[in-house]
Tab-separated table of C-alpha atoms and ligand atoms in Angstrom:
chain	number	residue	atom	x	y	z
A	1	THR	CA	-57.056	53.614	-62.324
A	2	THR	CA	-55.887	50.082	-61.530
A	3	VAL	CA	-57.164	47.123	-63.424
A	4	PRO	CA	-58.343	44.255	-61.011
A	5	ASP	CA	-56.445	40.952	-61.148
A	6	SER	CA	-59.441	39.091	-62.227
A	7	ASN	CA	-59.706	41.117	-65.355
A	8	PRO	CA	-56.257	41.746	-66.348
A	9	GLN	CA	-55.659	43.563	-69.679
A	10	SER	CA	-52.647	43.499	-72.064
A	11	VAL	CA	-51.662	46.612	-73.751
A	12	ILE	CA	-49.022	46.249	-76.412
A	13	ILE	CA	-48.064	49.243	-78.348
A	14	MET	CA	-45.959	48.947	-81.366
A	15	SER	CA	-44.581	52.161	-82.553
A	16	ARG	CA	-42.753	52.930	-85.624
A	17	ASN	CA	-40.107	55.414	-87.051
A	18	GLU	CA	-41.581	58.282	-88.834
A	19	HIS	CA	-39.110	57.558	-91.740
A	20	GLU	CA	-40.976	54.337	-92.585
A	21	HIS	CA	-42.816	54.750	-95.836
A	22	GLU	CA	-45.537	52.288	-95.339
A	23	GLN	CA	-48.064	54.786	-94.030
A	24	GLU	CA	-51.054	52.877	-95.740
A	25	GLU	CA	-50.162	49.459	-94.557
A	26	ARG	CA	-51.584	49.382	-91.136
A	27	ASN	CA	-52.192	51.500	-88.072
A	28	PRO	CA	-48.786	51.122	-86.297
A	29	THR	CA	-50.603	51.045	-82.882
A	30	THR	CA	-51.913	47.542	-82.315
A	31	ARG	CA	-53.860	46.631	-79.282
A	32	LEU	CA	-54.561	43.075	-78.352
A	33	ARG	CA	-57.994	42.425	-76.959
A	34	ASN	CA	-57.105	39.601	-74.670
A	35	PRO	CA	-55.854	38.031	-72.667
A	36	THR	CA	-53.800	40.667	-70.575
A	37	THR	CA	-50.688	41.027	-68.528
A	38	ILE	CA	-51.291	43.257	-65.648
A	39	TYR	CA	-50.174	42.036	-62.245
A	40	LYS	CA	-50.492	43.196	-58.790
A	41	THR	CA	-47.924	42.408	-56.398
A	42	GLY	CA	-49.479	44.044	-53.306
A	43	VAL	CA	-51.733	46.848	-52.172
A	44	THR	CA	-48.960	49.576	-52.878
A	45	ASN	CA	-46.723	47.774	-55.034
A	46	ILE	CA	-48.359	47.427	-58.510
A	47	MET	CA	-46.404	45.946	-61.271
A	48	LYS	CA	-47.629	46.018	-64.867
A	49	PRO	CA	-45.341	44.450	-67.297
A	50	PHE	CA	-45.858	45.663	-70.868
A	51	GLY	CA	-43.958	45.652	-74.096
A	52	VAL	CA	-43.255	48.630	-76.457
A	53	ALA	CA	-41.727	47.680	-79.755
A	54	LEU	CA	-40.209	50.435	-81.787
A	55	ILE	CA	-39.538	49.695	-85.383
A	56	SER	CA	-36.707	51.687	-86.619
A	57	HIS	CA	-33.750	51.179	-88.907
A	58	ASP	CA	-31.121	52.832	-86.838
A	59	GLU	CA	-30.199	53.427	-83.127
A	60	ASN	CA	-29.755	57.090	-82.880
A	61	ALA	CA	-30.900	59.342	-79.992
A	62	LYS	CA	-34.030	60.504	-81.993
A	63	CYS	CA	-35.141	56.914	-82.168
A	64	TYR	CA	-34.800	56.251	-78.392
A	65	ASN	CA	-36.461	59.608	-77.731
A	66	GLN	CA	-39.405	58.418	-79.510
A	67	LEU	CA	-39.425	55.015	-77.573
A	68	PHE	CA	-39.084	56.679	-74.182
A	69	THR	CA	-41.641	59.407	-75.042
A	70	SER	CA	-44.108	56.526	-76.138
A	71	ILE	CA	-43.612	54.712	-72.838
A	72	ASN	CA	-44.601	57.930	-70.985
A	73	ALA	CA	-47.606	58.461	-73.447
A	74	LEU	CA	-48.592	54.933	-72.827
A	75	ALA	CA	-48.471	55.276	-69.060
A	76	VAL	CA	-50.617	58.492	-69.138
A	77	GLN	CA	-53.157	56.822	-71.470
A	78	GLU	CA	-53.540	53.619	-69.472
A	79	PHE	CA	-52.671	54.623	-65.805
A	80	ASN	CA	-53.473	58.457	-65.976
A	81	GLN	CA	-49.951	59.305	-64.826
A	82	PRO	CA	-46.460	59.482	-66.277
A	83	CYS	CA	-44.340	56.507	-65.406
A	84	LEU	CA	-41.628	56.904	-62.932
A	85	ILE	CA	-38.641	55.312	-64.348
A	86	ASN	CA	-35.970	54.708	-61.759
A	87	HIS	CA	-33.632	52.679	-63.938
A	88	VAL	CA	-32.799	52.515	-67.556
A	89	MET	CA	-30.729	49.448	-68.258
A	90	ALA	CA	-28.928	48.841	-71.548
A	91	ASP	CA	-25.730	48.162	-73.130
A	92	GLY	CA	-23.328	51.467	-73.784
A	93	ALA	CA	-25.263	52.753	-76.754
A	94	LEU	CA	-24.750	56.641	-76.705
A	95	GLY	CA	-28.189	57.127	-78.092
A	96	ILE	CA	-29.806	55.580	-75.062
A	97	THR	CA	-27.722	57.560	-72.777
A	98	SER	CA	-28.765	60.988	-74.409
A	99	SER	CA	-32.419	59.952	-74.689
A	100	GLN	CA	-32.501	58.819	-71.086
A	101	GLN	CA	-30.991	62.334	-70.056
A	102	THR	CA	-33.688	64.107	-72.146
A	103	VAL	CA	-36.857	62.027	-71.423
A	104	PHE	CA	-36.144	60.555	-68.043
A	105	PRO	CA	-33.489	62.872	-66.494
A	106	HIS	CA	-34.114	61.622	-62.986
A	107	SER	CA	-33.543	57.913	-63.587
A	108	ARG	CA	-30.309	56.175	-63.147
A	109	ARG	CA	-28.592	55.171	-66.604
A	110	MET	CA	-27.516	51.562	-65.742
A	111	MET	CA	-24.722	49.933	-67.698
A	112	CYS	CA	-25.183	46.117	-68.447
A	113	TRP	CA	-22.449	44.421	-66.466
A	114	PHE	CA	-22.075	41.703	-69.102
A	115	HIS	CA	-21.569	44.278	-71.949
A	116	MET	CA	-19.131	46.241	-69.750
A	117	ILE	CA	-16.782	43.452	-68.879
A	118	GLN	CA	-16.890	42.258	-72.583
A	119	LYS	CA	-15.636	45.796	-73.513
A	120	CYS	CA	-12.979	45.710	-70.887
A	121	ARG	CA	-11.786	42.394	-72.173
A	122	LEU	CA	-11.363	44.088	-75.629
A	123	HIS	CA	-8.792	46.438	-73.921
A	124	ARG	CA	-6.799	43.606	-72.400
A	125	ASN	CA	-4.039	44.184	-74.877
A	126	LEU	CA	-3.163	47.434	-72.921
A	127	VAL	CA	-1.599	45.239	-70.205
A	128	THR	CA	0.348	41.981	-70.030
A	129	LYS	CA	-1.407	38.644	-69.551
A	130	GLU	CA	-0.553	38.323	-66.018
A	131	GLN	CA	-1.704	41.886	-65.246
A	132	TRP	CA	-4.884	41.114	-66.997
A	133	VAL	CA	-5.807	38.109	-64.710
A	134	SER	CA	-5.404	40.357	-61.757
A	135	ILE	CA	-7.243	43.432	-63.357
A	136	ASP	CA	-10.025	41.151	-64.236
A	137	ALA	CA	-10.302	39.759	-60.680
A	138	ASP	CA	-10.346	43.217	-59.441
A	139	ILE	CA	-13.187	44.426	-61.554
A	140	HIS	CA	-15.195	41.429	-60.667
A	141	ALA	CA	-14.478	41.947	-57.017
A	142	VAL	CA	-15.628	45.751	-57.094
A	143	GLN	CA	-18.590	44.911	-59.232
A	144	LEU	CA	-20.058	43.056	-56.036
A	145	SER	CA	-20.258	46.329	-54.142
A	146	PHE	CA	-23.655	46.386	-52.591
A	147	SER	CA	-24.055	50.199	-52.213
A	148	ASP	CA	-22.977	53.447	-53.836
A	149	ASP	CA	-20.819	54.271	-50.836
A	150	VAL	CA	-19.095	50.891	-50.856
A	151	PHE	CA	-18.381	51.067	-54.720
A	152	ASN	CA	-17.128	54.789	-54.445
A	153	ARG	CA	-14.739	53.909	-51.846
A	154	GLY	CA	-13.730	50.600	-53.461
A	155	ILE	CA	-13.157	52.197	-56.979
A	156	ASP	CA	-10.970	54.941	-55.492
A	157	LEU	CA	-8.824	52.287	-53.823
A	158	LEU	CA	-8.767	50.169	-57.183
A	159	ILE	CA	-7.567	53.186	-59.145
A	160	GLN	CA	-4.983	53.888	-56.442
A	161	LYS	CA	-3.752	50.259	-56.846
A	162	TRP	CA	-3.594	50.409	-60.605
A	163	SER	CA	-1.938	53.736	-60.807
A	164	ALA	CA	0.761	52.676	-58.499
A	165	THR	CA	2.071	50.537	-61.333
A	166	PRO	CA	3.053	52.548	-64.471
A	167	ALA	CA	2.362	49.531	-66.751
A	168	THR	CA	-1.259	49.601	-66.014
A	169	LYS	CA	-1.768	53.445	-66.282
A	170	LYS	CA	-3.010	53.111	-69.932
A	171	PHE	CA	-5.726	50.580	-68.974
A	172	SER	CA	-6.623	52.629	-65.837
A	173	ASP	CA	-7.049	55.663	-67.704
A	174	TYR	CA	-9.292	54.027	-70.258
A	175	PHE	CA	-11.262	52.446	-67.302
A	176	VAL	CA	-11.834	55.794	-65.456
A	177	ASP	CA	-12.913	57.427	-68.671
A	178	GLN	CA	-15.430	54.925	-69.738
A	179	TRP	CA	-16.543	53.140	-66.567
A	180	ILE	CA	-16.239	55.727	-63.861
A	181	THR	CA	-16.753	59.032	-65.548
A	182	LYS	CA	-19.101	58.213	-68.479
A	183	LEU	CA	-21.074	54.900	-67.444
A	184	PRO	CA	-20.487	54.201	-63.873
A	185	TYR	CA	-23.617	52.233	-62.880
A	186	TRP	CA	-22.545	48.634	-63.585
A	187	TYR	CA	-22.125	47.288	-59.960
A	188	GLU	CA	-24.737	45.326	-58.065
A	189	GLY	CA	-25.395	48.155	-55.620
A	190	ALA	CA	-26.303	50.655	-58.436
A	191	ALA	CA	-29.760	49.033	-58.358
A	192	PHE	CA	-29.708	46.837	-55.240
A	193	GLY	CA	-31.997	43.752	-55.695
A	194	LYS	CA	-32.473	44.255	-59.564
A	195	PRO	CA	-30.785	42.733	-62.535
A	196	SER	CA	-27.154	44.050	-63.410
A	197	THR	CA	-27.323	42.905	-66.975
A	198	ASN	CA	-29.942	43.181	-69.825
A	199	ASN	CA	-29.494	39.358	-70.479
A	200	GLY	CA	-33.169	38.683	-69.966
A	201	CYS	CA	-34.044	41.224	-72.558
A	202	GLU	CA	-31.461	40.131	-75.032
A	203	SER	CA	-32.575	36.339	-74.676
A	204	MET	CA	-36.144	37.462	-75.361
A	205	ASN	CA	-34.926	39.183	-78.624
A	206	ALA	CA	-33.025	35.908	-79.432
A	207	ILE	CA	-36.506	34.049	-79.038
A	208	ILE	CA	-38.077	36.497	-81.323
A	209	LYS	CA	-35.492	35.737	-83.921
A	210	GLN	CA	-35.584	31.993	-83.432
A	211	LYS	CA	-39.300	31.393	-83.187
A	212	TYR	CA	-41.034	34.230	-85.072
A	213	THR	CA	-38.977	36.300	-87.504
A	214	LEU	CA	-36.670	33.447	-88.397
A	215	ARG	CA	-33.887	35.940	-88.692
A	216	ASN	CA	-35.356	37.455	-91.638
A	217	LYS	CA	-35.837	41.293	-92.170
A	218	LEU	CA	-39.627	41.379	-92.699
A	219	HIS	CA	-41.658	43.960	-94.619
A	220	LEU	CA	-43.747	45.780	-92.067
A	221	SER	CA	-46.945	44.125	-93.559
A	222	ALA	CA	-45.512	40.829	-92.658
A	223	PHE	CA	-43.845	41.735	-89.496
A	224	LEU	CA	-46.903	43.252	-87.650
A	225	PRO	CA	-49.149	40.060	-88.027
A	226	LYS	CA	-46.076	38.027	-86.801
A	227	MET	CA	-45.784	40.305	-83.729
A	228	GLU	CA	-49.489	40.082	-83.067
A	229	GLN	CA	-49.214	36.258	-83.100
A	230	MET	CA	-46.161	36.385	-80.901
A	231	LEU	CA	-47.818	38.640	-78.431
A	232	THR	CA	-50.996	36.596	-78.336
A	233	ASP	CA	-48.777	33.345	-77.671
A	234	TRP	CA	-46.854	35.166	-74.740
A	235	SER	CA	-50.030	36.606	-73.260
A	236	GLU	CA	-51.714	33.055	-73.345
A	237	ALA	CA	-48.610	31.490	-71.943
A	238	SER	CA	-48.566	34.014	-69.146
A	239	ILE	CA	-51.889	32.517	-67.926
A	240	SER	CA	-50.240	29.060	-67.335
A	241	SER	CA	-46.965	30.507	-66.034
A	242	PRO	CA	-47.604	33.925	-64.495
A	243	PHE	CA	-45.170	36.624	-64.165
A	244	ALA	CA	-43.107	35.993	-61.147
A	245	THR	CA	-43.209	38.660	-58.440
A	246	ALA	CA	-41.069	36.943	-55.753
A	247	THR	CA	-38.022	34.884	-56.014
A	248	SER	CA	-38.775	31.223	-55.417
A	249	ILE	CA	-36.911	29.035	-53.021
A	250	SER	CA	-35.721	25.773	-54.583
A	251	PRO	CA	-35.658	22.565	-52.460
A	252	ASP	CA	-31.925	22.603	-53.021
A	253	MET	CA	-31.573	26.086	-51.772
A	254	GLU	CA	-33.824	25.261	-48.779
A	255	LEU	CA	-31.502	22.341	-47.935
A	256	HIS	CA	-28.447	24.595	-48.126
A	257	ALA	CA	-30.208	27.161	-46.001
A	258	TYR	CA	-31.272	24.685	-43.480
A	259	LYS	CA	-27.627	23.202	-43.104
A	260	TRP	CA	-26.210	26.777	-42.714
A	261	SER	CA	-28.958	27.572	-40.116
A	262	VAL	CA	-27.977	24.645	-37.832
A	263	SER	CA	-24.340	25.150	-38.426
A	264	ILE	CA	-24.187	28.863	-37.612
A	265	ASN	CA	-23.147	30.056	-34.128
A	266	ARG	CA	-25.955	32.268	-33.055
A	267	SER	CA	-23.534	34.527	-31.113
A	268	ASP	CA	-22.056	35.264	-34.363
A	269	ILE	CA	-25.334	36.722	-35.881
A	270	LEU	CA	-24.983	40.564	-35.155
A	271	HIS	CA	-28.265	42.527	-35.337
A	272	TRP	CA	-27.689	45.972	-36.832
A	273	PHE	CA	-30.957	47.670	-37.152
A	274	ASN	CA	-34.547	46.878	-38.438
A	275	THR	CA	-34.392	43.585	-40.270
A	276	PHE	CA	-30.752	43.850	-41.094
A	277	TYR	CA	-28.139	41.396	-39.574
A	278	VAL	CA	-24.371	40.905	-40.212
A	279	VAL	CA	-23.189	37.050	-40.564
A	280	PRO	CA	-19.732	35.639	-41.099
A	281	SER	CA	-18.847	34.127	-44.221
A	282	SER	CA	-17.323	30.663	-44.423
A	283	THR	CA	-13.867	32.194	-44.990
A	284	THR	CA	-13.925	35.250	-42.603
A	285	THR	CA	-11.054	36.373	-40.410
A	286	ILE	CA	-12.892	39.173	-38.688
A	287	THR	CA	-15.974	39.286	-36.407
A	288	PRO	CA	-19.219	40.916	-37.608
A	289	SER	CA	-18.799	43.885	-35.296
A	290	VAL	CA	-15.327	44.554	-36.618
A	291	TRP	CA	-16.797	44.232	-40.139
A	292	LEU	CA	-19.530	46.784	-39.222
A	293	ASP	CA	-17.070	49.155	-37.872
A	294	LEU	CA	-15.124	49.024	-41.078
A	295	TYR	CA	-18.318	49.535	-43.163
A	296	ARG	CA	-19.259	52.651	-41.134
A	297	SER	CA	-15.825	54.235	-41.295
A	298	GLY	CA	-15.028	53.094	-44.662
A	299	GLN	CA	-11.293	53.065	-43.597
A	300	TRP	CA	-9.754	50.420	-45.876
A	301	ALA	CA	-5.962	50.797	-46.309
A	302	SER	CA	-5.786	49.336	-49.687
A	303	PHE	CA	-8.057	47.758	-52.342
A	304	ASP	CA	-6.929	44.305	-51.315
A	305	ASP	CA	-7.961	45.114	-47.735
A	306	PHE	CA	-11.397	46.249	-49.146
A	307	VAL	CA	-11.915	42.889	-50.958
A	308	ALA	CA	-11.013	40.928	-47.948
A	309	TRP	CA	-13.537	42.971	-45.877
A	310	GLN	CA	-16.161	42.511	-48.614
A	311	THR	CA	-15.860	38.669	-48.506
A	312	SER	CA	-15.679	38.387	-44.750
A	313	CYS	CA	-19.306	39.109	-43.903
A	314	TRP	CA	-22.704	39.580	-45.356
A	315	LEU	CA	-25.461	41.995	-44.647
A	316	VAL	CA	-28.620	39.972	-44.536
A	317	SER	CA	-32.358	40.604	-44.318
A	318	PRO	CA	-34.101	37.356	-43.580
A	319	LEU	CA	-35.905	36.191	-46.726
A	320	THR	CA	-35.401	39.484	-48.425
A	321	SER	CA	-31.846	40.252	-49.372
A	322	CYS	CA	-28.150	39.275	-48.753
A	323	THR	CA	-24.871	40.878	-50.006
A	324	CYS	CA	-23.186	37.654	-50.689
A	325	PRO	CA	-22.456	37.090	-54.354
A	326	ILE	CA	-25.273	34.501	-54.694
A	327	GLY	CA	-27.591	36.814	-52.938
A	328	LEU	CA	-26.880	39.701	-55.194
A	329	LYS	CA	-26.981	37.812	-58.294
A	330	GLN	CA	-29.793	35.479	-57.698
A	331	TYR	CA	-31.860	37.228	-55.078
A	332	THR	CA	-32.173	34.348	-52.765
A	333	CYS	CA	-29.340	32.421	-50.981
A	334	LYS	CA	-28.660	30.064	-47.917
A	335	HIS	CA	-28.068	33.227	-45.669
A	336	SER	CA	-31.299	34.995	-46.222
A	337	VAL	CA	-33.388	31.765	-46.207
A	338	GLY	CA	-31.270	30.436	-43.442
A	339	LEU	CA	-31.852	33.490	-41.159
A	340	GLY	CA	-35.407	33.091	-41.943
A	341	ILE	CA	-35.220	29.470	-40.633
A	342	VAL	CA	-33.298	30.757	-37.528
A	343	PHE	CA	-35.915	33.288	-36.689
A	344	ASN	CA	-38.916	30.890	-37.390
A	345	LEU	CA	-39.973	33.073	-40.383
A	346	TYR	CA	-39.627	30.147	-42.757
A	347	GLN	CA	-40.658	26.512	-42.206
A	348	VAL	CA	-38.651	23.692	-43.820
A	349	THR	CA	-40.244	20.801	-45.379
A	350	ASP	CA	-40.040	17.450	-43.522
A	351	LYS	CA	-37.976	16.220	-46.357
A	352	THR	CA	-35.196	18.835	-45.818
A	353	ARG	CA	-35.294	18.121	-42.049
A	354	CYS	CA	-34.772	14.431	-42.447
A	355	GLU	CA	-31.750	15.000	-44.766
A	356	PRO	CA	-28.589	13.683	-42.960
A	357	LEU	CA	-26.748	16.733	-41.948
A	358	GLY	CA	-23.272	15.429	-42.175
A	359	LYS	CA	-23.588	13.952	-45.766
A	360	ARG	CA	-24.252	15.717	-49.007
A	361	LYS	CA	-26.854	14.263	-51.282
A	362	GLY	CA	-25.601	13.317	-54.733
A	363	LYS	CA	-22.631	14.862	-56.304
A	364	GLY	CA	-21.433	18.425	-55.705
A	365	ARG	CA	-18.607	20.525	-54.430
A	366	PRO	CA	-16.853	19.289	-51.409
A	367	LYS	CA	-17.883	20.996	-48.123
A	368	LYS	CA	-15.866	24.195	-47.605
A	369	VAL	CA	-13.719	24.203	-44.564
A	370	ARG	CA	-14.925	26.692	-42.153
A	371	THR	CA	-12.428	28.917	-40.208
A	372	ALA	CA	-12.645	27.813	-36.722
A	373	LEU	CA	-11.472	30.773	-34.966
A	374	LEU	CA	-13.225	34.117	-35.208
A	375	LEU	CA	-10.899	36.753	-34.134
B	1	ZN	ZN1	-26.103	35.111	-48.797
């Protein structure tokens, strides 16, 4: 069953570890009466954010098994069906990986990109300073792979590149074991259009510590009312600032997009299929059709060729997605909005239209030089 928007309902379950001794304290399952947080994003796409807190003193697999099983039980209880978890995003904790394989075997175990690069940096002493600068840039470049195919080809070329130098072999071996064999899903295309870090979750955790638990370890009897207060606060706040179901387009983004839309040479926009178009980047040396041929064949001679290809053109769906770094990380960019403007799918405000095109308002980076000749 679905709950109508006009009568949303919040369900917050707090589970606790069976090793806890406060059996008499309180029923660990707390249900808030109102207000609620269930949102509909469309007829077929129903999003129901909810939180499950697991109170535990360790982070072993058993604890996560209980958490994931609780999520499933909650979905069955509230929505009459088990939840289809497509992605489990977390840091590299082994307990999470093994529980995900047990409880959600069909989901993809995402690795938080922020934690991943942090771990890599801890191994920088396996190479020289100069080598690390280049390796760090390589990892950042391949992280922007927008699909599994692109990543798989890119990572093969990257390992080839690193293996060619004996001095980087140690780091390369570590990298292959940790970030290709064990936890390979840290690139953008591993879950296209979804977050590549768990930063949002971590910052929520920081808020809990700053504003509610005040960094104290609370006894369960003090902790539960605190959590109830917190969840009431959040539920009430969600009325005035509702859960976002679409990325908003800021006036600044609109202006960038408008400028891009009037400067792009329309013959450089290549329609691929459905709503997908290939557009040249500001530094491209190849045409969109050459770019597309390379994409289809996957025939990059080296990792550096691969990176040059990756930054030459963007695959854009107007107002929906773009494979440029901003589009991948922020879900909206001048290309996707700009193509929307080009195809009259998006109306710019009069204020944006009146903005002098040659001049930039206020401070900011100088305008990038556009490669004049498209080969
Ligand atoms: Zn873009």
